[in-house]
Short mmCIF file of C-alpha atoms in Angstrom, two decimals:
data_model
loop_
_atom_site.label_atom_id
_atom_site.label_comp_id
_atom_site.label_asym_id
_atom_site.label_seq_id
_atom_site.Cartn_x
_atom_site.Cartn_y
_atom_site.Cartn_z
CA MET A 1 57.48 -47.33 19.97
CA GLU A 2 53.92 -47.21 20.29
CA GLN A 3 51.08 -45.42 18.61
CA PRO A 4 52.19 -43.07 15.47
CA VAL A 5 51.93 -39.68 16.54
CA GLN A 6 52.03 -38.30 12.82
CA THR A 7 52.34 -40.61 10.29
CA GLU A 8 55.31 -38.94 7.43
CA THR A 9 55.78 -39.67 4.12
CA TRP A 10 59.94 -39.80 3.83
CA LYS A 11 61.85 -39.90 0.93
CA ALA A 12 65.74 -40.87 1.52
CA ARG A 13 67.88 -39.36 -1.00
CA SER A 14 70.95 -40.88 0.14
CA LEU A 15 72.60 -42.57 2.28
CA GLU A 16 73.97 -39.32 5.11
CA GLU A 17 69.94 -38.13 3.98
CA LEU A 18 68.65 -41.35 5.45
CA VAL A 19 71.16 -41.02 8.71
CA ARG A 20 69.66 -37.59 9.44
CA ILE A 21 66.12 -38.62 9.06
CA LEU A 22 66.41 -41.73 11.39
CA HIS A 23 68.23 -38.80 13.99
CA ARG A 24 64.78 -36.65 13.60
CA ILE A 25 62.58 -39.50 13.87
CA PHE A 26 64.00 -40.75 16.99
CA ALA A 27 64.36 -37.61 18.77
CA GLU A 28 60.96 -37.66 20.02
CA ASP A 29 59.60 -40.56 22.74
CA LYS A 30 57.18 -41.42 19.79
CA VAL A 31 58.73 -43.55 16.94
CA CYS A 32 56.62 -45.37 14.32
CA VAL A 33 57.32 -48.80 12.85
CA GLU A 34 55.65 -48.28 9.83
CA GLU A 35 56.66 -44.89 8.91
CA VAL A 36 60.31 -46.28 9.91
CA GLN A 37 60.12 -49.12 7.29
CA ALA A 38 59.32 -47.38 4.98
CA LEU A 39 61.85 -44.43 5.62
CA MET A 40 63.72 -47.26 5.03
CA GLU A 41 62.60 -48.87 1.73
CA SER A 42 62.15 -45.12 -0.39
CA TYR A 43 66.28 -45.42 -0.24
CA GLU A 44 67.53 -45.78 -3.31
CA SER A 45 70.09 -48.35 -2.33
CA ASN A 46 74.33 -46.68 -3.47
CA PRO A 47 77.30 -48.28 -3.99
CA GLU A 48 78.92 -44.98 -4.40
CA GLU A 49 77.93 -44.26 -0.35
CA TRP A 50 78.85 -47.34 0.90
CA LEU A 51 80.68 -49.10 -0.04
CA GLN A 52 82.77 -47.64 2.86
CA TYR A 53 81.31 -49.88 5.35
CA ALA A 54 81.00 -53.04 2.71
CA LYS A 55 84.44 -54.76 4.33
CA PHE A 56 83.17 -58.27 3.75
CA ASP A 57 85.10 -61.76 5.34
CA GLN A 58 86.16 -64.85 4.01
CA TYR A 59 84.62 -67.29 6.06
CA ARG A 60 81.59 -65.48 7.69
CA TYR A 61 79.51 -62.40 7.23
CA THR A 62 80.35 -59.00 9.17
CA ARG A 63 78.80 -56.31 11.29
CA ASN A 64 79.94 -53.25 10.03
CA LEU A 65 78.72 -50.18 12.22
CA VAL A 66 77.34 -47.38 10.38
CA ASP A 67 76.32 -44.71 12.69
CA ASN A 68 75.52 -45.36 16.68
CA GLY A 69 71.97 -42.94 17.25
CA ASN A 70 72.72 -41.13 19.41
CA GLY A 71 72.12 -44.29 21.30
CA LYS A 72 68.61 -44.55 20.79
CA PHE A 73 70.05 -46.72 17.54
CA ASN A 74 72.26 -48.60 15.79
CA LEU A 75 72.70 -48.08 12.30
CA MET A 76 74.56 -50.93 10.29
CA ILE A 77 75.61 -52.47 7.04
CA LEU A 78 75.79 -56.34 7.08
CA CYS A 79 78.68 -58.38 4.14
CA TRP A 80 77.14 -61.72 3.41
CA GLY A 81 79.93 -63.49 1.00
CA GLU A 82 78.37 -66.98 -0.95
CA GLY A 83 76.44 -69.26 1.57
CA HIS A 84 77.23 -66.85 4.21
CA GLY A 85 74.37 -66.78 6.93
CA SER A 86 73.62 -66.79 9.87
CA SER A 87 71.95 -68.85 13.50
CA ILE A 88 68.36 -68.30 14.37
CA HIS A 89 68.27 -66.01 16.52
CA ASP A 90 66.52 -63.39 18.51
CA HIS A 91 66.78 -59.59 19.44
CA THR A 92 66.86 -58.90 22.73
CA ASP A 93 63.21 -57.17 22.79
CA SER A 94 64.58 -54.58 20.25
CA HIS A 95 63.53 -53.38 16.82
CA CYS A 96 64.89 -54.80 13.83
CA PHE A 97 64.86 -53.42 10.33
CA MET A 98 66.86 -54.98 7.63
CA LYS A 99 67.39 -53.36 4.13
CA ILE A 100 68.75 -55.19 1.22
CA LEU A 101 71.36 -53.24 -0.68
CA GLN A 102 73.18 -55.59 -2.62
CA GLY A 103 72.14 -58.82 -4.38
CA ASN A 104 69.68 -61.33 -2.27
CA LEU A 105 69.10 -62.45 1.36
CA LYS A 106 66.20 -65.98 2.55
CA GLU A 107 64.81 -64.85 5.84
CA THR A 108 63.41 -68.24 7.46
CA LEU A 109 61.08 -67.24 10.56
CA PHE A 110 60.63 -69.53 13.54
CA GLU A 111 58.59 -69.81 16.13
CA TRP A 112 60.05 -69.90 20.11
CA PRO A 113 60.60 -73.23 21.57
CA GLU A 114 58.44 -74.71 23.56
CA LYS A 115 60.26 -73.90 27.48
CA LYS A 116 61.14 -78.00 28.25
CA GLY A 117 60.78 -78.59 24.30
CA ASN A 118 63.25 -80.76 23.12
CA GLY A 119 62.47 -81.15 19.68
CA GLU A 120 62.94 -79.57 16.11
CA MET A 121 62.08 -75.90 16.29
CA THR A 122 58.78 -75.21 13.87
CA LYS A 123 58.98 -72.69 10.86
CA LYS A 124 56.78 -70.11 9.99
CA SER A 125 57.73 -69.20 6.72
CA GLU A 126 60.18 -68.42 4.52
CA ARG A 127 61.17 -65.48 1.81
CA VAL A 128 63.26 -63.91 -0.28
CA LEU A 129 64.13 -60.22 0.16
CA ARG A 130 65.18 -58.61 -2.91
CA GLU A 131 67.00 -55.15 -3.74
CA ASN A 132 66.10 -52.59 -0.95
CA GLN A 133 62.96 -54.28 0.16
CA CYS A 134 63.06 -53.71 3.54
CA ALA A 135 61.83 -56.27 6.57
CA TYR A 136 61.10 -55.89 10.27
CA ILE A 137 61.40 -58.26 13.02
CA ASN A 138 61.01 -58.20 16.70
CA ASP A 139 60.80 -60.91 19.40
CA SER A 140 57.15 -60.82 19.95
CA ILE A 141 56.85 -61.39 16.14
CA GLY A 142 59.06 -64.65 16.29
CA LEU A 143 62.87 -65.26 15.52
CA HIS A 144 64.69 -65.90 12.50
CA ARG A 145 67.80 -66.56 9.76
CA VAL A 146 69.48 -64.95 7.72
CA GLU A 147 71.34 -66.28 4.47
CA ASN A 148 72.86 -65.41 1.24
CA ILE A 149 71.45 -68.53 0.09
CA SER A 150 73.56 -67.53 -3.77
CA HIS A 151 76.74 -69.24 -4.55
CA THR A 152 78.20 -66.99 -7.85
CA GLU A 153 77.21 -63.49 -5.74
CA SER A 154 77.54 -61.75 -2.75
CA ALA A 155 74.60 -59.15 -0.71
CA VAL A 156 75.17 -56.64 1.14
CA SER A 157 72.32 -55.54 3.80
CA LEU A 158 71.25 -52.27 5.89
CA HIS A 159 69.87 -52.85 9.95
CA LEU A 160 68.87 -51.19 13.01
CA TYR A 161 68.35 -51.96 15.97
CA SER A 162 66.44 -50.41 18.21
CA PRO A 163 67.19 -49.51 21.26
CA PRO A 164 71.08 -51.60 21.00
CA PHE A 165 72.02 -53.97 21.89
CA ASP A 166 75.14 -56.37 21.41
CA SER A 167 74.49 -59.56 22.59
CA CYS A 168 71.47 -62.07 22.06
CA ASN A 169 70.33 -65.48 21.98
CA THR A 170 71.02 -68.53 19.20
CA PHE A 171 69.43 -71.05 19.12
CA ASP A 172 70.19 -74.73 18.30
CA GLN A 173 67.07 -75.59 15.33
CA ARG A 174 67.14 -79.04 15.98
CA THR A 175 66.29 -79.38 19.68
CA GLY A 176 65.67 -75.37 19.97
CA HIS A 177 68.05 -75.29 22.95
CA LYS A 178 69.90 -71.64 23.20
CA HIS A 179 72.55 -69.61 24.10
CA LYS A 180 73.85 -66.45 24.64
CA VAL A 181 75.73 -64.89 22.49
CA LYS A 182 78.05 -61.34 21.80
CA MET A 183 78.28 -59.75 18.87
CA THR A 184 80.92 -57.57 17.19
CA PHE A 185 82.09 -55.15 14.82
CA TYR A 186 83.54 -55.67 12.84
CA SER A 187 84.13 -51.99 11.68
CA GLN A 188 83.25 -49.31 12.71
CA PHE A 189 82.63 -45.81 10.83
CA GLY A 190 84.52 -47.53 8.29
CA GLU A 191 87.35 -48.17 9.93
CA ARG A 192 88.56 -52.09 10.92
CA THR A 193 87.98 -53.25 14.74
CA LEU A 194 90.95 -55.15 15.52
CA CYS A 195 89.87 -57.07 18.91
CA LEU B 1 87.90 -63.46 -26.23
CA PRO B 2 88.97 -61.41 -28.46
CA SER B 3 92.48 -62.12 -29.88
CA GLY B 4 94.83 -58.92 -29.70
CA LEU B 5 93.78 -59.31 -26.13
CA SER B 6 97.64 -60.02 -24.80
CA GLN B 7 98.62 -57.70 -27.71
CA TRP B 8 97.08 -55.04 -25.60
CA PHE B 9 97.42 -55.36 -22.50
CA PRO B 10 100.34 -57.06 -21.37
CA ALA B 11 100.37 -56.88 -17.60
CA LEU B 12 97.12 -57.09 -16.85
CA GLU B 13 96.51 -58.70 -14.23
CA VAL B 14 92.78 -59.06 -13.40
CA LEU B 15 89.84 -59.91 -15.73
CA ASP B 16 86.67 -60.34 -15.56
CA VAL B 17 84.46 -61.61 -17.38
CA SER B 18 81.62 -62.84 -15.75
CA GLY B 19 77.90 -62.21 -17.07
CA THR B 20 78.88 -62.19 -20.66
CA GLY B 21 78.08 -65.26 -21.60
CA LEU B 22 81.08 -66.86 -22.73
CA ALA B 23 81.43 -70.11 -24.27
CA GLU B 24 84.28 -70.83 -24.31
CA LEU B 25 87.88 -69.02 -23.00
CA GLY B 26 90.50 -69.00 -25.63
CA ALA B 27 94.16 -69.20 -26.06
CA GLU B 28 94.06 -65.37 -25.60
CA LEU B 29 94.54 -66.48 -21.90
CA LEU B 30 97.90 -68.42 -21.96
CA ALA B 31 99.70 -65.30 -23.52
CA LEU B 32 98.92 -63.28 -20.56
CA PRO B 33 101.43 -63.38 -17.78
CA ARG B 34 100.71 -60.97 -15.42
CA LEU B 35 97.28 -62.18 -15.02
CA HIS B 36 96.74 -63.14 -11.15
CA THR B 37 92.64 -62.87 -10.77
CA LEU B 38 90.14 -64.34 -13.38
CA LEU B 39 86.01 -63.49 -13.22
CA ALA B 40 84.65 -65.91 -15.05
CA LYS B 41 81.22 -66.45 -13.56
CA ASN B 42 77.88 -66.73 -14.53
CA ASN B 43 78.40 -67.61 -18.74
CA ARG B 44 78.00 -70.30 -19.97
CA LEU B 45 81.35 -72.23 -19.96
CA GLY B 46 80.94 -75.74 -19.17
CA GLY B 47 81.29 -78.27 -22.49
CA PRO B 48 84.80 -79.73 -23.48
CA GLY B 49 87.25 -76.87 -24.45
CA SER B 50 85.92 -74.09 -22.43
CA LEU B 51 89.47 -74.05 -20.59
CA PRO B 52 92.22 -73.65 -23.52
CA LYS B 53 95.09 -76.70 -23.26
CA GLY B 54 98.27 -76.29 -21.77
CA LEU B 55 96.77 -74.06 -19.30
CA GLY B 56 99.39 -75.37 -16.23
CA GLN B 57 102.34 -74.31 -18.80
CA ALA B 58 101.25 -71.26 -19.85
CA PRO B 59 103.13 -68.65 -17.16
CA LEU B 60 99.48 -68.21 -16.10
CA GLY B 61 99.99 -71.49 -14.32
CA ARG B 62 102.29 -69.92 -11.45
CA SER B 63 100.81 -66.75 -11.87
CA LEU B 64 97.09 -67.30 -11.11
CA ARG B 65 95.88 -66.80 -8.20
CA VAL B 66 92.23 -66.28 -8.71
CA LEU B 67 89.64 -68.36 -10.36
CA ASN B 68 85.92 -67.68 -10.32
CA LEU B 69 83.96 -70.01 -12.74
CA SER B 70 81.04 -70.28 -9.83
CA GLY B 71 78.19 -69.95 -11.99
CA ASN B 72 78.49 -71.65 -15.63
CA ARG B 73 77.86 -75.84 -16.53
CA PHE B 74 80.84 -77.42 -15.78
CA ALA B 75 79.73 -80.84 -14.70
CA GLU B 76 83.19 -82.04 -13.72
CA VAL B 77 86.33 -79.89 -12.85
CA PRO B 78 87.85 -79.50 -15.76
CA PRO B 79 91.23 -80.82 -15.73
CA ALA B 80 93.24 -78.21 -17.74
CA LEU B 81 92.75 -76.30 -14.63
CA LEU B 82 93.92 -78.79 -12.04
CA GLY B 83 97.80 -77.10 -13.81
CA LEU B 84 97.30 -73.93 -11.55
CA ARG B 85 99.78 -74.94 -9.63
CA GLY B 86 99.34 -71.54 -7.49
CA LEU B 87 96.14 -71.42 -7.40
CA GLN B 88 95.01 -69.73 -4.07
CA SER B 89 91.14 -69.23 -4.30
CA LEU B 90 88.92 -71.55 -6.76
CA SER B 91 84.85 -71.28 -7.27
CA LEU B 92 82.66 -73.88 -8.40
CA GLY B 93 79.78 -72.93 -7.18
CA GLY B 94 76.25 -73.40 -8.97
CA ASN B 95 77.34 -75.09 -11.11
CA ARG B 96 76.74 -79.23 -12.07
CA LEU B 97 79.23 -80.93 -10.97
CA HIS B 98 78.66 -84.77 -9.73
CA GLY B 99 82.47 -85.40 -8.08
CA ILE B 100 85.88 -83.95 -7.40
CA PRO B 101 88.90 -85.30 -9.09
CA PRO B 102 90.77 -87.04 -6.76
CA ASP B 103 93.90 -85.80 -8.44
CA ILE B 104 92.34 -81.64 -6.86
CA GLN B 105 95.14 -82.43 -4.84
CA GLU B 106 97.91 -81.08 -7.93
CA LEU B 107 96.22 -77.51 -6.67
CA ARG B 108 98.84 -77.49 -3.81
CA SER B 109 98.88 -73.84 -3.14
CA LEU B 110 94.71 -73.97 -2.39
CA GLU B 111 93.42 -71.82 0.61
CA PHE B 112 89.78 -71.23 -0.49
CA LEU B 113 87.63 -74.23 -2.73
CA TYR B 114 84.02 -73.01 -3.25
CA LEU B 115 81.98 -75.73 -4.09
CA GLY B 116 78.42 -74.81 -2.90
CA GLY B 117 75.36 -75.75 -5.09
CA ASN B 118 76.52 -78.46 -6.96
CA PHE B 119 75.38 -82.99 -7.28
CA ILE B 120 78.75 -83.86 -5.25
CA THR B 121 77.43 -87.02 -3.53
CA SER B 122 81.11 -87.51 -2.01
CA ILE B 123 84.63 -86.72 -1.06
CA PRO B 124 87.65 -87.91 -2.07
CA PRO B 125 90.06 -88.39 0.49
CA GLU B 126 93.32 -86.74 -2.01
CA LEU B 127 91.30 -83.21 -1.18
CA ALA B 128 93.12 -83.43 2.72
CA ASN B 129 96.80 -83.60 0.87
CA LEU B 130 95.44 -79.26 0.11
CA PRO B 131 97.89 -78.53 2.75
CA SER B 132 96.84 -74.94 2.63
CA LEU B 133 93.60 -75.11 2.21
CA SER B 134 91.70 -73.09 5.30
CA TYR B 135 88.34 -72.20 3.89
CA LEU B 136 86.27 -74.83 2.22
CA VAL B 137 82.44 -75.24 1.38
CA LEU B 138 80.45 -77.73 -0.13
CA CYS B 139 76.93 -76.72 1.29
CA ASP B 140 73.95 -77.34 -0.78
CA ASN B 141 75.46 -80.69 -2.31
CA LYS B 142 74.05 -84.17 -2.40
CA ILE B 143 77.05 -85.27 0.55
CA GLN B 144 76.72 -88.52 2.16
CA SER B 145 79.47 -89.25 4.25
CA ILE B 146 83.34 -87.46 4.45
CA PRO B 147 85.64 -88.80 4.72
CA PRO B 148 87.73 -89.32 7.97
CA GLN B 149 91.38 -88.46 6.03
CA LEU B 150 89.88 -84.43 5.39
CA ALA B 151 90.89 -84.48 9.50
CA GLN B 152 94.39 -83.66 7.93
CA LEU B 153 93.20 -80.31 6.88
CA HIS B 154 95.82 -78.58 9.81
CA SER B 155 94.70 -75.33 8.70
CA LEU B 156 91.19 -75.84 7.93
CA ARG B 157 89.46 -72.96 9.90
CA SER B 158 85.72 -72.84 7.98
CA LEU B 159 84.12 -76.25 6.80
CA SER B 160 80.58 -75.27 5.32
CA LEU B 161 79.03 -78.35 5.49
CA HIS B 162 75.17 -77.46 4.87
CA ASN B 163 71.57 -79.05 3.09
CA ASN B 164 73.64 -81.83 2.65
CA LEU B 165 72.48 -85.86 3.62
CA LEU B 166 75.15 -86.89 6.36
CA THR B 167 74.08 -88.82 8.86
CA TYR B 168 76.93 -88.39 10.86
CA LEU B 169 80.88 -86.97 10.81
CA PRO B 170 84.07 -89.76 11.37
CA ARG B 171 85.59 -88.71 14.79
CA GLU B 172 88.63 -87.76 12.95
CA ILE B 173 87.11 -84.35 12.65
CA LEU B 174 87.91 -83.10 16.19
CA ASN B 175 91.94 -83.18 15.09
CA LEU B 176 90.94 -80.26 13.38
CA VAL B 177 92.62 -78.12 15.37
CA HIS B 178 92.23 -74.18 13.76
CA LEU B 179 88.56 -75.73 12.94
CA GLU B 180 86.69 -72.49 14.03
CA GLU B 181 83.54 -72.61 12.07
CA LEU B 182 81.10 -75.50 10.93
CA SER B 183 77.46 -75.84 9.17
CA LEU B 184 75.35 -78.76 10.19
CA ARG B 185 72.78 -77.48 8.99
CA GLY B 186 69.88 -79.00 6.90
CA ASN B 187 71.71 -82.78 7.15
CA PRO B 188 69.47 -85.39 8.72
CA LEU B 189 72.34 -86.42 11.53
CA VAL B 190 71.34 -89.59 13.32
CA VAL B 191 69.95 -87.95 17.04
CA ARG B 192 69.77 -90.95 18.44
CA PHE B 193 72.06 -93.71 19.74
CA VAL B 194 72.10 -96.36 17.01
CA ARG B 195 73.59 -99.46 17.59
CA ASP B 196 76.50 -100.80 15.01
CA LEU B 197 74.83 -103.52 12.98
CA THR B 198 77.62 -104.77 10.61
CA TYR B 199 80.63 -106.25 12.29
CA ASN B 200 82.81 -108.73 10.04
CA PRO B 201 84.08 -110.45 12.68
CA PRO B 202 88.34 -110.28 12.43
CA SER B 203 90.33 -112.49 9.86
CA LEU B 204 93.09 -115.79 10.91
CA GLN B 205 96.02 -112.86 10.36
CA GLU B 206 94.44 -109.65 11.77
CA LEU B 207 93.97 -111.62 14.72
CA ALA B 208 97.47 -112.82 14.90
CA GLY B 209 98.28 -109.18 13.90
CA ARG B 210 96.42 -108.26 17.37
CA THR B 211 97.99 -110.86 19.56
CA ILE B 212 101.50 -109.44 17.82
CA LYS B 213 100.62 -106.01 18.98
CA THR B 214 98.88 -106.12 23.12
CA ARG B 215 101.11 -108.44 23.80
CA ASN B 216 104.34 -106.94 22.97
CA VAL B 217 106.29 -109.95 20.88
CA PRO B 218 109.03 -108.89 19.97
CA TYR B 219 110.03 -108.75 15.32
CA ALA B 220 112.68 -107.94 13.08
CA PRO B 221 111.70 -106.59 10.31
CA SER B 222 114.24 -110.15 9.46
CA ASP B 223 111.33 -112.41 10.43
CA LEU B 224 108.73 -111.53 8.14
CA PRO B 225 108.12 -110.92 5.02
CA GLU B 226 107.89 -107.48 3.97
CA ASN B 227 104.08 -107.07 3.67
CA LEU B 228 103.65 -108.84 7.05
CA VAL B 229 105.33 -105.50 8.56
CA ARG B 230 104.52 -103.10 6.71
CA TYR B 231 100.75 -104.84 7.70
CA LEU B 232 101.47 -104.79 11.70
CA SER B 233 102.49 -100.82 11.14
CA LEU B 234 98.88 -100.50 10.67
CA ALA B 235 97.18 -101.04 13.75
CA SER B 236 94.99 -98.82 14.87
CA ASN B 237 94.57 -97.49 19.05
CA CYS B 238 91.21 -98.38 19.83
CA PRO B 239 89.48 -94.86 21.30
CA ASN B 240 87.50 -97.30 24.28
CA PRO B 241 90.47 -96.09 27.35
CA LYS B 242 89.35 -99.15 29.03
CA CYS B 243 90.27 -101.15 26.18
CA GLY B 244 93.91 -100.54 25.03
CA GLY B 245 93.48 -102.76 22.25
CA VAL B 246 94.50 -102.30 18.69
CA TYR B 247 92.78 -103.60 14.95
CA PHE B 248 94.09 -103.57 11.26
CA ASP B 249 90.88 -104.26 9.50
CA SER B 250 88.14 -105.32 11.30
CA CYS B 251 86.15 -103.00 13.42
CA VAL B 252 83.30 -102.18 14.96
CA ARG B 253 81.24 -98.50 14.13
CA GLN B 254 79.66 -96.77 16.64
CA ILE B 255 78.22 -93.42 16.20
CA LYS B 256 78.09 -91.96 20.05
CA PHE B 257 77.26 -88.18 20.68
CA VAL B 258 79.98 -85.06 21.36
CA ASP B 259 78.13 -82.36 23.24
CA PHE B 260 80.02 -78.91 22.50
CA CYS B 261 80.11 -76.41 25.26
CA GLY B 262 77.13 -78.73 26.35
CA LYS B 263 74.85 -76.79 23.84
CA TYR B 264 75.34 -79.45 20.16
CA ARG B 265 74.82 -82.91 20.49
CA LEU B 266 77.32 -83.47 17.02
CA PRO B 267 76.88 -87.48 15.90
CA LEU B 268 80.50 -88.92 15.60
CA MET B 269 81.59 -92.48 14.56
CA HIS B 270 83.42 -94.38 15.78
CA TYR B 271 86.11 -97.22 15.22
CA LEU B 272 86.00 -99.99 18.25
CA CYS B 273 88.49 -102.81 17.94
CA SER B 274 84.64 -105.12 18.98
CA PRO B 275 81.75 -105.49 20.36
CA GLU B 276 82.36 -105.24 23.75
CA CYS B 277 84.06 -102.09 23.25
CA SER B 278 80.91 -100.51 22.02
CA SER B 279 81.23 -97.75 25.48
CA PRO B 280 83.68 -96.68 27.68
CA CYS B 281 80.64 -96.61 29.99
CA SER B 282 79.37 -99.56 28.70
CA SER B 283 79.55 -100.85 33.01
CA ALA B 284 77.11 -98.68 33.20
CA SER B 285 73.36 -97.76 32.00
CA GLN B 286 72.82 -99.91 30.11
CA SER B 287 69.41 -99.11 28.13
CA SER B 288 69.30 -98.22 24.37
CA THR B 289 68.55 -94.58 24.53
CA SER B 290 70.28 -93.56 28.24
CA GLN B 291 73.63 -94.92 25.85
CA SER B 292 73.74 -91.68 24.43
CA GLU B 293 73.46 -89.93 27.96
CA SER B 294 77.09 -91.37 29.11
CA ASP B 295 79.43 -89.70 26.02
CA SER B 296 82.84 -89.65 26.79
CA GLU B 297 83.92 -85.96 29.01
CA ASP B 298 87.04 -85.45 27.97
CA GLU B 299 86.42 -85.51 24.34
CA ALA B 300 83.45 -83.32 24.92
CA SER B 301 85.74 -80.54 26.32
CA VAL B 302 88.43 -81.13 24.44
CA ALA B 303 86.24 -80.13 21.21
CA ALA B 304 84.39 -77.44 22.66
CA ARG B 305 88.10 -76.10 23.44
CA ARG B 306 88.57 -76.70 19.57
CA MET B 307 85.16 -75.33 18.21
CA GLN B 308 84.14 -71.47 18.93
CA LYS B 309 81.72 -71.81 16.32
CA VAL B 310 79.74 -74.81 15.15
CA LEU B 311 77.13 -73.57 13.19
CA LEU B 312 74.74 -76.39 13.86
CA GLY B 313 71.01 -74.68 14.61
#
């Protein structure tokens, strides 16, 4: 993703249309981050369209694959029960778009730890993302933790990663030590994955 | 709740009155024999009489499986709900609870307990008497310590403790064999070795008890008063592998660090029988900072196998 060749203003009127437009955008050699972010934001969340992918787990948040973008991107829906959160993680040199479909998610940004660092990681900023907002992050921006801080409402988010990746690093906030983890899907295309 | 509820809908199984501003749930509930799920979050419940009396005796007492009272104004766990023997899932998240009643143990069928986002300062050991508890959420409270009895929650799979006031954990937490998720971030966990500061020397009774146990002095129940026979049976083994001693009430509390997969260092509270037992490796390096490096390797590897997802970072 480099200089925009031609920035379009898209309006996705349904989840299906969003996926179709994404396929079109990613078929090109050059893709513009702002264009994708605006497209994701333009889609007004309609639970009827994504409920089939929104499979919750009692114990932790789930990743549910919606579309694998012909290998160019992964589009997935994450379901967060009350109090569910992620560890601090990176994005394996990929672009990450995160749109809220329901509820709210708190995103805390962190600086990359020093190579020799053995101290508490530095918080850069935090914000609460509202329904239909779309955030963007990549490794050059930093690391983040995403969590549903509500004790009464669950949250659902739509994530786009390009290129797709299935492993990343998680970080210990107190020491900055990192650890590689493999990511799995709770369901794919609406079907529960058992493995 | 409308007064004709149980006559109009006698077969009602799920009732959701969330976000309706209700200040009390009345006796109409008691006449619903098939109700298994009651969702009443984000209301104005919390005052006396929020829940009808006789909840436990009504058919509801046996049929209700799921109760969600999150986002209300409860300052204490309403005693009326402790009679719900069939309850599997209880949420009181985002209320104003300052504690958990020991009688929580009456909810024998409880598997899921959500108490996040309250003002809870301590956990009663009776919570450990819930045999089926698999998901316990205590995040966003003011908890300063975890009772070691919680290690008896053999079914516990997920324990959420983030954003509290914990400085260490009881060593017994390693006994939770099925624990897969543990969140501890946002606690002021001690990061450096802490030498115990208080040690009450053992009483004569304790010294005598220790001698009997470590020297294997034979005794029969007829030799001693019943209370002393009981006392002798309560001896705890000193975890120091080089010691082999026992202690009763007088012990040294020490914080040791246990590594998980070489990534996270958890401060765990150990009970040792005397200051001389401070560390299995005390004969090695003596400096107080490097002491934390010489942790028990065995403990770490066992813990690492059991805890697959320690969400510390």
